Coordinates of C-alpha atoms in Angstrom, one line a residue:
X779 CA 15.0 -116.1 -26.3
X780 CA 18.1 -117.5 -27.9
X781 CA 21.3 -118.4 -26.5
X782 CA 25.2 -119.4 -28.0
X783 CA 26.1 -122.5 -25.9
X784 CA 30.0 -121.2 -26.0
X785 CA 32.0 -118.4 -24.5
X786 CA 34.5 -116.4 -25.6
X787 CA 35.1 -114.4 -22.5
X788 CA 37.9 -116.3 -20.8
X789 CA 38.8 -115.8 -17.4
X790 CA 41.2 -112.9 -15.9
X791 CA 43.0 -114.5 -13.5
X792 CA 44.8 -118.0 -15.3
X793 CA 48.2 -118.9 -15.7
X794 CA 50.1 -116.5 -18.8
X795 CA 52.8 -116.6 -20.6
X796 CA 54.2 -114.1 -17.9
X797 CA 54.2 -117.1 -15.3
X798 CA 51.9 -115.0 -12.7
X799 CA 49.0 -116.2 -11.1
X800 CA 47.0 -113.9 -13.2
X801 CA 47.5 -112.5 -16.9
X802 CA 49.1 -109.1 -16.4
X803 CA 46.7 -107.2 -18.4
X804 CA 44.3 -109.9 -20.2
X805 CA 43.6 -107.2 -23.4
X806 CA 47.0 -105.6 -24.1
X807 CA 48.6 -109.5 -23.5
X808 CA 46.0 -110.7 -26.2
X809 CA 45.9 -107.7 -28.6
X810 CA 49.3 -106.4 -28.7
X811 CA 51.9 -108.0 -26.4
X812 CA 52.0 -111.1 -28.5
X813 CA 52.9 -109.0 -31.6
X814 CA 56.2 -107.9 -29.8
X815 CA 59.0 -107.9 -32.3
X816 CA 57.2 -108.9 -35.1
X817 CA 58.5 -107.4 -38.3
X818 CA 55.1 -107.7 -40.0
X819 CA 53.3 -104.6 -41.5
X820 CA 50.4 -103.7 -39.2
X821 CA 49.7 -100.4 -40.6
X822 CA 49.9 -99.3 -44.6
X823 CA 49.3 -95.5 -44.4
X824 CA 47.9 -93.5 -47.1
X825 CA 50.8 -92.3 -48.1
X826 CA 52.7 -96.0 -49.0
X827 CA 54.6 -96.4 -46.1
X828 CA 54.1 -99.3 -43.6
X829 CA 54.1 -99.0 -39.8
X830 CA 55.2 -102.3 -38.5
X831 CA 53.6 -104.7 -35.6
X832 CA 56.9 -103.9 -33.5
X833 CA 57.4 -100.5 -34.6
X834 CA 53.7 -99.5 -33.4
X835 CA 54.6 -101.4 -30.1
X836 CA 57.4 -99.4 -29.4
X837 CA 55.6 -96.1 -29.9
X838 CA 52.3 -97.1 -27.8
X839 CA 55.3 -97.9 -25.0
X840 CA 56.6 -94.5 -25.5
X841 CA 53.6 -92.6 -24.9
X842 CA 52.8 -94.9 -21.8
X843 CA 56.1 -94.0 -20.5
X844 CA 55.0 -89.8 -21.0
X845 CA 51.3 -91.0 -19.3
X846 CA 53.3 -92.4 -16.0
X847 CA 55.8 -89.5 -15.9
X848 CA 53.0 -87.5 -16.1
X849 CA 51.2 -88.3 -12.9
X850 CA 48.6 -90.9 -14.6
X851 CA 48.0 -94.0 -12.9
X852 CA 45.7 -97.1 -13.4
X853 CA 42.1 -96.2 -13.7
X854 CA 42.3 -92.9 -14.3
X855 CA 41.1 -91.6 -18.0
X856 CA 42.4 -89.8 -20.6
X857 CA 40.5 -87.7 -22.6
X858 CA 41.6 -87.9 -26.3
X859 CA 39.9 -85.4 -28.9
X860 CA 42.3 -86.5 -32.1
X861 CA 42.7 -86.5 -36.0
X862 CA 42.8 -90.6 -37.5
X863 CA 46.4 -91.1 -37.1
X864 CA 48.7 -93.8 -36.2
X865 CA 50.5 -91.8 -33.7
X866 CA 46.3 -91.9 -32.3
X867 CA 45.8 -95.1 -32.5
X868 CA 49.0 -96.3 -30.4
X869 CA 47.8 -93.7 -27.7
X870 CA 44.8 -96.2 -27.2
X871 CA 48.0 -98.7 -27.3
X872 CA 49.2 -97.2 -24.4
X873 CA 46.6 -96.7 -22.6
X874 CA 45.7 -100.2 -22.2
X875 CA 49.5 -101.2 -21.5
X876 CA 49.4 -98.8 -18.6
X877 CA 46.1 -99.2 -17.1
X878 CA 44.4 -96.0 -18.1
X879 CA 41.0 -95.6 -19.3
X880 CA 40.6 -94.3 -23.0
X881 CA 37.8 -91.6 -23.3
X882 CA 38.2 -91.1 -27.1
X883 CA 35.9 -88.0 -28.2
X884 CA 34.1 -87.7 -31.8
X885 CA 36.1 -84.5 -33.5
X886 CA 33.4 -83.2 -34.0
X887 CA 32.3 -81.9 -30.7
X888 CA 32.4 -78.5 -30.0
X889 CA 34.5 -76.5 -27.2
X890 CA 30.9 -76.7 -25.2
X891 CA 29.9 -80.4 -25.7
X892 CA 33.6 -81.3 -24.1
X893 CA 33.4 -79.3 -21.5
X894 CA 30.9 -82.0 -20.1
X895 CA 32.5 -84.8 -21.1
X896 CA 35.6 -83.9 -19.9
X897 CA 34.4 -82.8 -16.2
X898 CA 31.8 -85.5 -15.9
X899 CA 34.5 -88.0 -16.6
X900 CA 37.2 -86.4 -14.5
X901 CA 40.4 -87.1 -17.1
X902 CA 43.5 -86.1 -15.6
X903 CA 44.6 -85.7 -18.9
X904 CA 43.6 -84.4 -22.0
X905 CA 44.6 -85.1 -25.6
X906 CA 43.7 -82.9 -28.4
X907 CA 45.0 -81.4 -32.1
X908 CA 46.9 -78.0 -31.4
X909 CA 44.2 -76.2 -33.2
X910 CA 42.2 -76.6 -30.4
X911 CA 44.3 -76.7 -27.7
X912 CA 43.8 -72.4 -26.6
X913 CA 40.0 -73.5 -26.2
X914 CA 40.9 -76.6 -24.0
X915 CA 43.6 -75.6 -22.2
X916 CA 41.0 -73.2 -19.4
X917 CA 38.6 -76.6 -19.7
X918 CA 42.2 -78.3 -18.2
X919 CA 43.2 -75.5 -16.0
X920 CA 40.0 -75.3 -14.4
X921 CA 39.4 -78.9 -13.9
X922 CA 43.4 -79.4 -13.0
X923 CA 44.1 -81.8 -15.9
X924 CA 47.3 -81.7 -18.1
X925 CA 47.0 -81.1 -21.7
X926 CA 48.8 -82.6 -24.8
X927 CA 48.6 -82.1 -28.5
X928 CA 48.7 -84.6 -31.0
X929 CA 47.9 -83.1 -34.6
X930 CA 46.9 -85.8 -37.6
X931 CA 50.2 -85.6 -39.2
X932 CA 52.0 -86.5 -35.7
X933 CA 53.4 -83.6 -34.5
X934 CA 52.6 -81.8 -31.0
X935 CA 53.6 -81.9 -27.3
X936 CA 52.8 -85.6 -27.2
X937 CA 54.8 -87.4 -29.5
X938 CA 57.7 -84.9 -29.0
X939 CA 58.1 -85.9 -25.6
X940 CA 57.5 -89.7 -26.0
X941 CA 59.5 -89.9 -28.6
X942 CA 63.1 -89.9 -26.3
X943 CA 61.3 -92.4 -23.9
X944 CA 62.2 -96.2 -24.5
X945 CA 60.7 -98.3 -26.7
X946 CA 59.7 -100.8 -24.1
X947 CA 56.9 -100.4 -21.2
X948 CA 56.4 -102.5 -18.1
X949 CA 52.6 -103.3 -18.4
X950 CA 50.4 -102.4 -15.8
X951 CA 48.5 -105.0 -14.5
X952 CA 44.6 -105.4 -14.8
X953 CA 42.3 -107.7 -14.3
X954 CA 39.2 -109.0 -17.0
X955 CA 36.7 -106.5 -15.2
X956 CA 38.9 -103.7 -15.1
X957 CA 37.8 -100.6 -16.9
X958 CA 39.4 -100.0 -20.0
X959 CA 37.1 -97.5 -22.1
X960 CA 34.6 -94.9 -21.2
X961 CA 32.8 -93.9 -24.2
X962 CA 29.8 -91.7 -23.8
X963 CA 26.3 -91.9 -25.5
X964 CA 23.5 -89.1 -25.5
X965 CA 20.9 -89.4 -23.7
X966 CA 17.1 -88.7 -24.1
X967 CA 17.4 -86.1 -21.1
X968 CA 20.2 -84.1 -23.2
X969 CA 22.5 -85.5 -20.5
X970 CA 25.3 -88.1 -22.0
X971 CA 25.7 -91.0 -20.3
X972 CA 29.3 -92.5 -19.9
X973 CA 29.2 -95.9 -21.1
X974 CA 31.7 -98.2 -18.9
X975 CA 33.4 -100.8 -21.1
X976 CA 35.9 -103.5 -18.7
X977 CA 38.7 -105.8 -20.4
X978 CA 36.9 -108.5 -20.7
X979 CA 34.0 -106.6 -22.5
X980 CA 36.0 -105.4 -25.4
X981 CA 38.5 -109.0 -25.8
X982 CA 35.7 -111.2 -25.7
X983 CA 34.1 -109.3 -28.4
X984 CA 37.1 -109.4 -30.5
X985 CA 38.0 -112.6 -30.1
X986 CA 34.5 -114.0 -30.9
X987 CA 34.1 -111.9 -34.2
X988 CA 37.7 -112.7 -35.4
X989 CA 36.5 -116.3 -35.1
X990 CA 33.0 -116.2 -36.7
X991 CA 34.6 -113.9 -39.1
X992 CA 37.4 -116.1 -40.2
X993 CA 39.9 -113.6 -40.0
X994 CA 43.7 -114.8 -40.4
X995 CA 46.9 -112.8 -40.2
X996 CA 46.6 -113.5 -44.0
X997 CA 43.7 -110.7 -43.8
X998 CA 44.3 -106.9 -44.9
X999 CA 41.3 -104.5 -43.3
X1000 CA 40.5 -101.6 -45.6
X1001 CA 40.3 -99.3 -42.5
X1002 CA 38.2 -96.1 -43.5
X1003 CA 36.3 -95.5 -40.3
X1004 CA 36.7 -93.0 -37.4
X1005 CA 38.9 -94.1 -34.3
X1006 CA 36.7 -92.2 -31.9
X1007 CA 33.4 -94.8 -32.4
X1008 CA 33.3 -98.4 -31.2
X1009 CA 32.7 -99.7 -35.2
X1010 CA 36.2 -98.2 -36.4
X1011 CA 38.4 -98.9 -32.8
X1012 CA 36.6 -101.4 -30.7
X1013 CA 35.5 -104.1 -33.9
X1014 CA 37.9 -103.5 -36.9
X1015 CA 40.5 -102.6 -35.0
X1016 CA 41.0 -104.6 -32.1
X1017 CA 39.5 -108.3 -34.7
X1018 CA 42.7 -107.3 -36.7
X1019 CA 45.2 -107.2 -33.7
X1020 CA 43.3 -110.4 -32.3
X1021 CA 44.2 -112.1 -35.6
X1022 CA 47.5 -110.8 -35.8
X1023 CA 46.6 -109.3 -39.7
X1024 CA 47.1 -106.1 -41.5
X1025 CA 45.2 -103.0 -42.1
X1026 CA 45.1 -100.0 -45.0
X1027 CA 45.0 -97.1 -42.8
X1028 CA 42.8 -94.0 -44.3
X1029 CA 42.7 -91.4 -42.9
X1030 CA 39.1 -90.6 -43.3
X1031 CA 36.3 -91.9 -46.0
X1032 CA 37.0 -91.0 -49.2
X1033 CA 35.2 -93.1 -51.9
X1034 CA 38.0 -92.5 -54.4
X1035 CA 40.7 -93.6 -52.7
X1036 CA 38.5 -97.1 -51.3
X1037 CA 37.6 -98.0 -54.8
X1038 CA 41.4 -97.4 -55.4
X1039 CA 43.0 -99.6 -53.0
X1040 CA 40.1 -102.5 -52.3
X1041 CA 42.2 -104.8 -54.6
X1042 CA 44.7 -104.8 -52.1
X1043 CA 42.4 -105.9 -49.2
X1044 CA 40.5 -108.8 -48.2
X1045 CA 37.6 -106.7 -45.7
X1046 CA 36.0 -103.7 -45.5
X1047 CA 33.9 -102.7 -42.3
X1048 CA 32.0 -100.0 -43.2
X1049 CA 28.7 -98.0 -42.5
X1050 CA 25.9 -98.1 -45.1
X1051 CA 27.1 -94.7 -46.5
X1052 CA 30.2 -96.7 -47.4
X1053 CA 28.0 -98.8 -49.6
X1054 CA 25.4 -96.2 -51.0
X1055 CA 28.4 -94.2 -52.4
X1056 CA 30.4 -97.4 -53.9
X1057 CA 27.3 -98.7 -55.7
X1058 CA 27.3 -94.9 -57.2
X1059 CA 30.7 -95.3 -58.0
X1060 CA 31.4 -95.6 -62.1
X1061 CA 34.8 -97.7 -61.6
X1062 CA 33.4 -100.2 -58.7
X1063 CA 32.6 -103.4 -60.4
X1064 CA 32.2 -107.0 -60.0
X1065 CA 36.0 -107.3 -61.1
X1066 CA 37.5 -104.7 -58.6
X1067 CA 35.7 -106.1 -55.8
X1068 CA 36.4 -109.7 -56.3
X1069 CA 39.7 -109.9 -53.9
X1070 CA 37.2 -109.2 -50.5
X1071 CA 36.2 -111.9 -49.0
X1072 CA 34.0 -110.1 -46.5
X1073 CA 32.1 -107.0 -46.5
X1074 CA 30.5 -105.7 -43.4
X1075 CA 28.2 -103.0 -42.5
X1076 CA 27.0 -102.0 -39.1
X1077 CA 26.0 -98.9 -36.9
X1078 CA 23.4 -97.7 -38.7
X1079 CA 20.9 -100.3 -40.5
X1080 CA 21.6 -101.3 -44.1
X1081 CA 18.1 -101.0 -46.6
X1082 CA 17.2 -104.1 -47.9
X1083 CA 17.4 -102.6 -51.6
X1084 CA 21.2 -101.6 -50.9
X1085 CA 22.1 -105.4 -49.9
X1086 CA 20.3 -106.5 -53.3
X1087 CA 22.1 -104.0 -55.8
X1088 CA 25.6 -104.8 -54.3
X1089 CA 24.9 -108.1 -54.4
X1090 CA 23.7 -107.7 -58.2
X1091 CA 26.8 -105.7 -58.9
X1092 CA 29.6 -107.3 -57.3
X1093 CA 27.9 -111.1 -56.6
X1094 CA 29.1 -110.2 -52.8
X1095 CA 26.3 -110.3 -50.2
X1096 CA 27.3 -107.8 -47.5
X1097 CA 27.3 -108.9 -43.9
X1098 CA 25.2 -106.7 -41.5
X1099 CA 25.9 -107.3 -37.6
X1100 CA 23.9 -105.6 -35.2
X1101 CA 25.8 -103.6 -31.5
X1102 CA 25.8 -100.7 -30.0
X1103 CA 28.1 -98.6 -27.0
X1104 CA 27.0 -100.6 -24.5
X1105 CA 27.4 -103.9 -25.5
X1106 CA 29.9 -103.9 -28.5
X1107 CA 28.3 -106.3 -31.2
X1108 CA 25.7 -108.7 -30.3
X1109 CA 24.9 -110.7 -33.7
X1110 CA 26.1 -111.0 -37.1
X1111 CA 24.6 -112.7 -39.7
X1112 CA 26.5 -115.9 -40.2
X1113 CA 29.8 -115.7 -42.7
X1114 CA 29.1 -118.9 -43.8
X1115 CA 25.5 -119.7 -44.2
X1116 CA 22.6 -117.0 -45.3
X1117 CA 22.7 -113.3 -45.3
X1118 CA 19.5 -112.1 -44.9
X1119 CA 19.1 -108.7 -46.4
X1120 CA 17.1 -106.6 -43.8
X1121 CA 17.8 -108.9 -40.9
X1122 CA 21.0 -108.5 -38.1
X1123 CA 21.6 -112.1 -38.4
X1124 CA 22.4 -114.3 -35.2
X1125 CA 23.5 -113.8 -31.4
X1126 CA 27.0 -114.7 -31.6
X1127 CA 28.3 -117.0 -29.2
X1128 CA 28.3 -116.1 -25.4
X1129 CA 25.4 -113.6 -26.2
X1130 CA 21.6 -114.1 -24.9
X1131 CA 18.9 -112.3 -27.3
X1132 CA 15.5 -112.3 -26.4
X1133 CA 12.5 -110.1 -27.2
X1134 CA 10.7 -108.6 -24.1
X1135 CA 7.0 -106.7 -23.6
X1136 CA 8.0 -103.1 -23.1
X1137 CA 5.6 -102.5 -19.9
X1138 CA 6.0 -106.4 -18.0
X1139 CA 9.4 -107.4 -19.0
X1140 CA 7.9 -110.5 -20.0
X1141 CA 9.2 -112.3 -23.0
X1142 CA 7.7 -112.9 -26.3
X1143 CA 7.4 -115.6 -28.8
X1144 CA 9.0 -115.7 -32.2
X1145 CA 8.1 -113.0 -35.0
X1146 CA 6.1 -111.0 -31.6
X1147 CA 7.7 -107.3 -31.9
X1148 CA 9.2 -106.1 -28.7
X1149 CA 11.9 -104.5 -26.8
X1150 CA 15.2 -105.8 -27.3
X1151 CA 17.5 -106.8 -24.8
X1152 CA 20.6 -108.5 -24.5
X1153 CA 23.1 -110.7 -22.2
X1154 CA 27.1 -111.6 -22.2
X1155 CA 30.6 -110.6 -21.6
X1156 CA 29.8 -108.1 -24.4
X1157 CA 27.8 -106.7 -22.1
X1158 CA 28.9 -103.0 -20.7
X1159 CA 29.8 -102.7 -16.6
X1160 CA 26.8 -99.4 -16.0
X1161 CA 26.8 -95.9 -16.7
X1162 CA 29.4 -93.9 -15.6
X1163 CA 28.2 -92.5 -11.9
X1164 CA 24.8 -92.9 -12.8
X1165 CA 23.1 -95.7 -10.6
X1166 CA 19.8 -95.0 -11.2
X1167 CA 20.1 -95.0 -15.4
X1168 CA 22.5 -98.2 -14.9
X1169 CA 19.7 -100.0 -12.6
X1170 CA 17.0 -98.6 -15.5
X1171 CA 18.7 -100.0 -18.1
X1172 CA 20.3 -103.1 -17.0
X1173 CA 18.9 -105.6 -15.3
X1174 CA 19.9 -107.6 -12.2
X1175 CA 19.8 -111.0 -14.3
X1176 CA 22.3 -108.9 -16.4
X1177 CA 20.1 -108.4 -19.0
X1178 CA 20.7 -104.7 -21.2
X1179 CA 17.6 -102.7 -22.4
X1180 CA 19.0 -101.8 -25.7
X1181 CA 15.8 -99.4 -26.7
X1182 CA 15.7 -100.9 -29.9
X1183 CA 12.2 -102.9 -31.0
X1184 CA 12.5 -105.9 -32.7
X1185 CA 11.6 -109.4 -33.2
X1186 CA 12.7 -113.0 -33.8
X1187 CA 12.0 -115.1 -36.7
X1188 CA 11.5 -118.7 -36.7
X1189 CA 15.0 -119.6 -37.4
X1190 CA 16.6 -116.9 -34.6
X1191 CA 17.4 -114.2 -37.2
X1192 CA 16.9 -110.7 -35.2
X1193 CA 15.3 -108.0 -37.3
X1194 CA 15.4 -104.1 -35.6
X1195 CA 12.3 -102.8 -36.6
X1196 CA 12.8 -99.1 -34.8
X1197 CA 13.5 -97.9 -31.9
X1198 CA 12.1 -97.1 -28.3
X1199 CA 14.0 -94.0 -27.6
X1200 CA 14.1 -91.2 -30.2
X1201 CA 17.7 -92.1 -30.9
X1202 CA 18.5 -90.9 -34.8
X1203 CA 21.4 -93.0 -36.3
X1204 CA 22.8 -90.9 -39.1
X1205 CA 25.9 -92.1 -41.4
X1206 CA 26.7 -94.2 -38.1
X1207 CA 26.6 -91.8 -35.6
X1208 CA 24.0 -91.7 -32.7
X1209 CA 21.8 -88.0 -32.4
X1210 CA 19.5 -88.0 -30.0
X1211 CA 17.0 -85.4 -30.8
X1212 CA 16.4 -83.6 -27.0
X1213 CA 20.0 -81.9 -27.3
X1214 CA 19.0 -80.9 -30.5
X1215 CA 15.2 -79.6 -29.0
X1216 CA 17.0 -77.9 -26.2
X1217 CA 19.1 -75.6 -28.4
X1218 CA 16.1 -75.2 -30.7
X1219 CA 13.9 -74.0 -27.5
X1220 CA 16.1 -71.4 -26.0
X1221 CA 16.1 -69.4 -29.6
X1222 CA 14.7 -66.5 -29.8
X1223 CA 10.4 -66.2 -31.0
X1224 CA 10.7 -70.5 -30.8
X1225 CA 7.4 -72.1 -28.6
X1226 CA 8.8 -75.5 -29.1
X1227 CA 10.6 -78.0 -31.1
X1228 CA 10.4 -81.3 -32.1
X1229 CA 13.6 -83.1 -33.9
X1230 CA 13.1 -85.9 -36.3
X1231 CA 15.0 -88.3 -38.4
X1232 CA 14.0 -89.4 -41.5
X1233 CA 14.9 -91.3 -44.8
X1234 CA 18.0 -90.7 -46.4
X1235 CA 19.7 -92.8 -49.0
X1236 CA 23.0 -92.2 -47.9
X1237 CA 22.9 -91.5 -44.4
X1238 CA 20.3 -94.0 -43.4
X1239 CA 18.9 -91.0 -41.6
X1240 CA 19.4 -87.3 -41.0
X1241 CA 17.9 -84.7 -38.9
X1242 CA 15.3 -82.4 -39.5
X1243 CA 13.9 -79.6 -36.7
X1244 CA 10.2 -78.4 -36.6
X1245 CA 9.4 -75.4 -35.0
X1246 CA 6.5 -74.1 -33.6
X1247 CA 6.9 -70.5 -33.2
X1248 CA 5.6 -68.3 -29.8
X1249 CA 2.3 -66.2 -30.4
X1250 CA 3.0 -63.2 -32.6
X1251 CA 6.7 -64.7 -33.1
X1252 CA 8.2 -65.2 -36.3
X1253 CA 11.5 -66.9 -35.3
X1254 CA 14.7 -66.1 -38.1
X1255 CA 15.4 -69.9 -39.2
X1256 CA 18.6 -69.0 -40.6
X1257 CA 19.6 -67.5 -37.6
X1258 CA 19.0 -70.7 -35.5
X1259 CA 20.5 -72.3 -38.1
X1260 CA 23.5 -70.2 -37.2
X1261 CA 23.2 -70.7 -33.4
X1262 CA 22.8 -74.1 -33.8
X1263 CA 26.2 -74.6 -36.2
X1264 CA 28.0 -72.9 -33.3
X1265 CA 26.9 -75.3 -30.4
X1266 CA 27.0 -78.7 -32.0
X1267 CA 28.7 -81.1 -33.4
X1268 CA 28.1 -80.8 -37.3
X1269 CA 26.3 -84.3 -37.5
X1270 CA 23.9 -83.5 -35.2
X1271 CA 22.7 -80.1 -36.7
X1272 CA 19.5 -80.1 -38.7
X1273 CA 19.6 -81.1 -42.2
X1274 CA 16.7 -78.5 -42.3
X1275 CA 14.6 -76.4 -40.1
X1276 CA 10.8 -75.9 -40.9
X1277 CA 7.8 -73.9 -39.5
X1278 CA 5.3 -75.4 -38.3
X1279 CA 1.9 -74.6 -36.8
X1280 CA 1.8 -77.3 -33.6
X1281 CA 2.7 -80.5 -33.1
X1282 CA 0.3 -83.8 -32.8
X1283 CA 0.3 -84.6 -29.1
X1284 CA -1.6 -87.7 -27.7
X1285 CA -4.0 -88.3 -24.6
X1286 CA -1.2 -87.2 -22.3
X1287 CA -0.2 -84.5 -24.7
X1288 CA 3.3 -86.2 -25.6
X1289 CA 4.5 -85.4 -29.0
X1290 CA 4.0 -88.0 -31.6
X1291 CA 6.9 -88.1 -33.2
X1292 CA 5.7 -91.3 -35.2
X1293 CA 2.8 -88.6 -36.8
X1294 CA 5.7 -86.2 -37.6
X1295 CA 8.1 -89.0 -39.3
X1296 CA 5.6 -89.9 -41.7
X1297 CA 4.4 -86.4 -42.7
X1298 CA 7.8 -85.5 -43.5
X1299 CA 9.1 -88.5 -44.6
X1300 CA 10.4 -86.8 -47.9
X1301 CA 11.2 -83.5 -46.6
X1302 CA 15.4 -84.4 -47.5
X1303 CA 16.6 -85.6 -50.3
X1304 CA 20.0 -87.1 -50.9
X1305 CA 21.9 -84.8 -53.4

């Protein structure tokens, strides 16, 4: 297996700048604290207004004066379903200044999916857009949480009572393996699984990327990516604060306005959608695109033909990294140095990558495809009160069963070849096709399911749903369609639904999905 000789992780408990025996709270001292004051632009909102470093500061130490006069205390989470807004990204600010674990949610999720997340996770508070707040407020009485409302342009119970707190917040303190984050990701079962990240998880990651990435607080981030997902908060985010630079805040993706304002940035993290839609872009050229200096793409792979034509077009070879929930980002391919185009580059430093045989654990030589599996301070803490999956999935030598197969080349580039699990990556998001079956199952005149992703252009991957229907049956597909629309999230519903007669099964009559990918390999189109 490979292995980085260096570590970024530094210890908790050293001397700081606060004169303790230990740092006070070793990622709000390194991300934000050190920003106090500053006059510097850290946010340039869509709108041409600038939000500065001390500005943002002094609203993330509002709000964690409203989560302390509320009841919260250190360790406990906070549930935030929010719009993109800046008022949303100082809450995860706050949190971290006073101790509290951030559970941010995708928007998408519907009243039923957060019912789950919200009770498994026991938030004693919950943060959500006033449109939805009738819906959540029974999840909160029931469950004995408080609600607030934070809507995309700012307004809501939050900011209106944090906005007559002070501008200044004693931090809480925490230590490197204190939890910070609690983000959840599907699991095979149906059941999500609560994904604990500590401190020292999410600032060594930052820290090591803003170094291999070169950033400098000369950089401006293009930031068009979600805040709920690790990509958008966790990586772009938290490299910019590390570097003390700047970021373009969008709202949300819009091809137009990107094409628009990349001459005013220096990066653009983005998914391979991102890219897709540029190279179809008539005003994105060679010329427009020649003030980046770094383009990345991650959390869903990046076809080798799309790293080619941007390259062809705009003589900039995009950077794919490779990271999931669990571990935050475990290589990159190198920023100086080659790019391979189909490849997830390099461990970065601190981070152990080796290939493993799925059934002895054993490991395997280069270009031998495997399990992958992965070791460092990137590393997540376990599964949120789930022993048995944490002990399943992660090793006593610290090792992480990602579920991903791969291999190594001869000169350590790590190339994901598929995946272990039946985890579907579409436009960046994870879909893990049993909570899709599940639905599928309980509709009326359906046998069985079977959920598959296959090729898309834009999205990497989308969904389809195959249904076998009960004897004598012939089940309504629009109707599921319907059903399905009003239980889940919209990324996870089925692209398409089709009929079929059975499904291949093997020796031990378990669905072979790998039959059903390549017969329907061309059943969705990008339009």
């Amino acid at each position: 297996h490979l292995t980085s000789s260096s570590c970024a992780l530094c210890a908790g408990r050293e001397i700081s700048s606060h004169g303790k025996d230990s740092m006070t709270n070793p990622l709000f001292d390194r991300l934000f604290a050190k920003h106090t004051g500053k006059s510097k632009p850290f946010l340039r909102l869509v709108d041409g207004t600038t939000v500065s470093y001390a500005a943002f500061l002094g609203l993330a130490a509002q709000i964690a004066h409203l989560l302390t006069q509320s009841g919260l205390q250190a360790g406990d989470r906070l549930a935030a379903q929010v719009q993109k807004s800046h008022e949303a990204l100082a809450l995860y600010a706050a949190c971290v200044q006073a101790g509290v674990v951030f559970l941010p949610l995708n928007v998408a999720y519907t009243t039923e999916e957060l019912n789950y997340f919200i009770e498994d996770s026991g938030a004693r508070m919950i943060v959500c857009d006033g449109k939805v707040a009738a819906a959540l407020s029974t999840i909160a009485t029931r469950l004995g949480a408080s609600l607030e409302t934070l809507n995309q342009d700012g307004t809501g119970t939050l900011m209106e009572s944090a906005r007559v707190m002070p501008e200044a917040f004693p931090t809480v303190d925490r230590l490197s393996e204190d939890l910070a984050a609690l983000l959840y990701t599907s699991g095979t079962t149906g059941r999500s699984k609560g994904a604990m990240l500590s401190q020292g998880n999410l600032l060594s990651n930052a820290e090591t990327l803003a170094k291999e990435w070169q950033f400098t607080p000369d950089d401006v981030l293009l930031h068009a990516l979600p805040i709920f997902h690790t990509h958008g908060l966790f990586v772009a985010t938290n490299v910019t604060l590390v570097s003390g630079a700047s970021m373009i805040f969008l709202p949300q993706f819009n091809v137009d306005q990107l094409v628009g304002l990349i001459p005013d940035a220096t990066v653009l993290m983005g998914v391979p959608t991102f890219y897709t839609r540029l190279l179809d872009h008539p005003q994105f050229d060679r010329h427009r695109a020649s003030g980046i200096r770094l383009f990345v793409s991650g959390s869903a792979p990046l076809l080798a033909e799309t790293h080619v034509q941007f390259a062809d077009r705009t003589g900039h070879h995009i950077l794919e990294r490779y990271g999931m929930t669990e571990t935050n980002m475990n290589t990159s391919n190198p920023y100086d140095g080659e790019r391979r185009a189909g490849t997830v580059g390099l461990p970065l430093p601190g981070v152990e990558v080796k290939v493993t045989d799925p059934e002895t654990g054993a490991t395997l030589p280069e270009n031998t495809v495997g399990q992958i599996e992965v070791r460092g301070p990137n590393v997540f803490k376990g599964y949120w009160q789930m022993p048995e999956k944490t002990a399943a999935e992660l090793r006593g030598n610290g090792f992480f069963i990602t579920g991903d197969l791969g291999k190594i080349d001869e000169d350590g580039y790590v190339h994901i070849l598929g995946r272990n699990k039946d985890l579907i990556i579409s436009g960046g998001y994870n879909i893990y096709p049993k909570e899709i079956e599940l639905v599928l199952d309980a509709q009326p005149g359906v046998l069985e399911s079977a959920v598959i992703g296959v090729p898309h252009r834009d999205l990497g991957e989308t969904v389809i749903g195959l249904i076998v229907a009960e004897p004598g049956q012939s089940p309504d597909l629009e109707q599921i369609m319907e059903a399905i629309q009003a239980t889940l999230a919209r990324f996870k519903q089925p692209r398409r639904l089709i009929g079929v007669p059975e499904l291949p099964r093997n020796a031990m009559a378990k669905v072979q999905k790998n039959i059903l990918r390549e017969q329907f390999k061309d059943a969705v189109h990008a339009v």
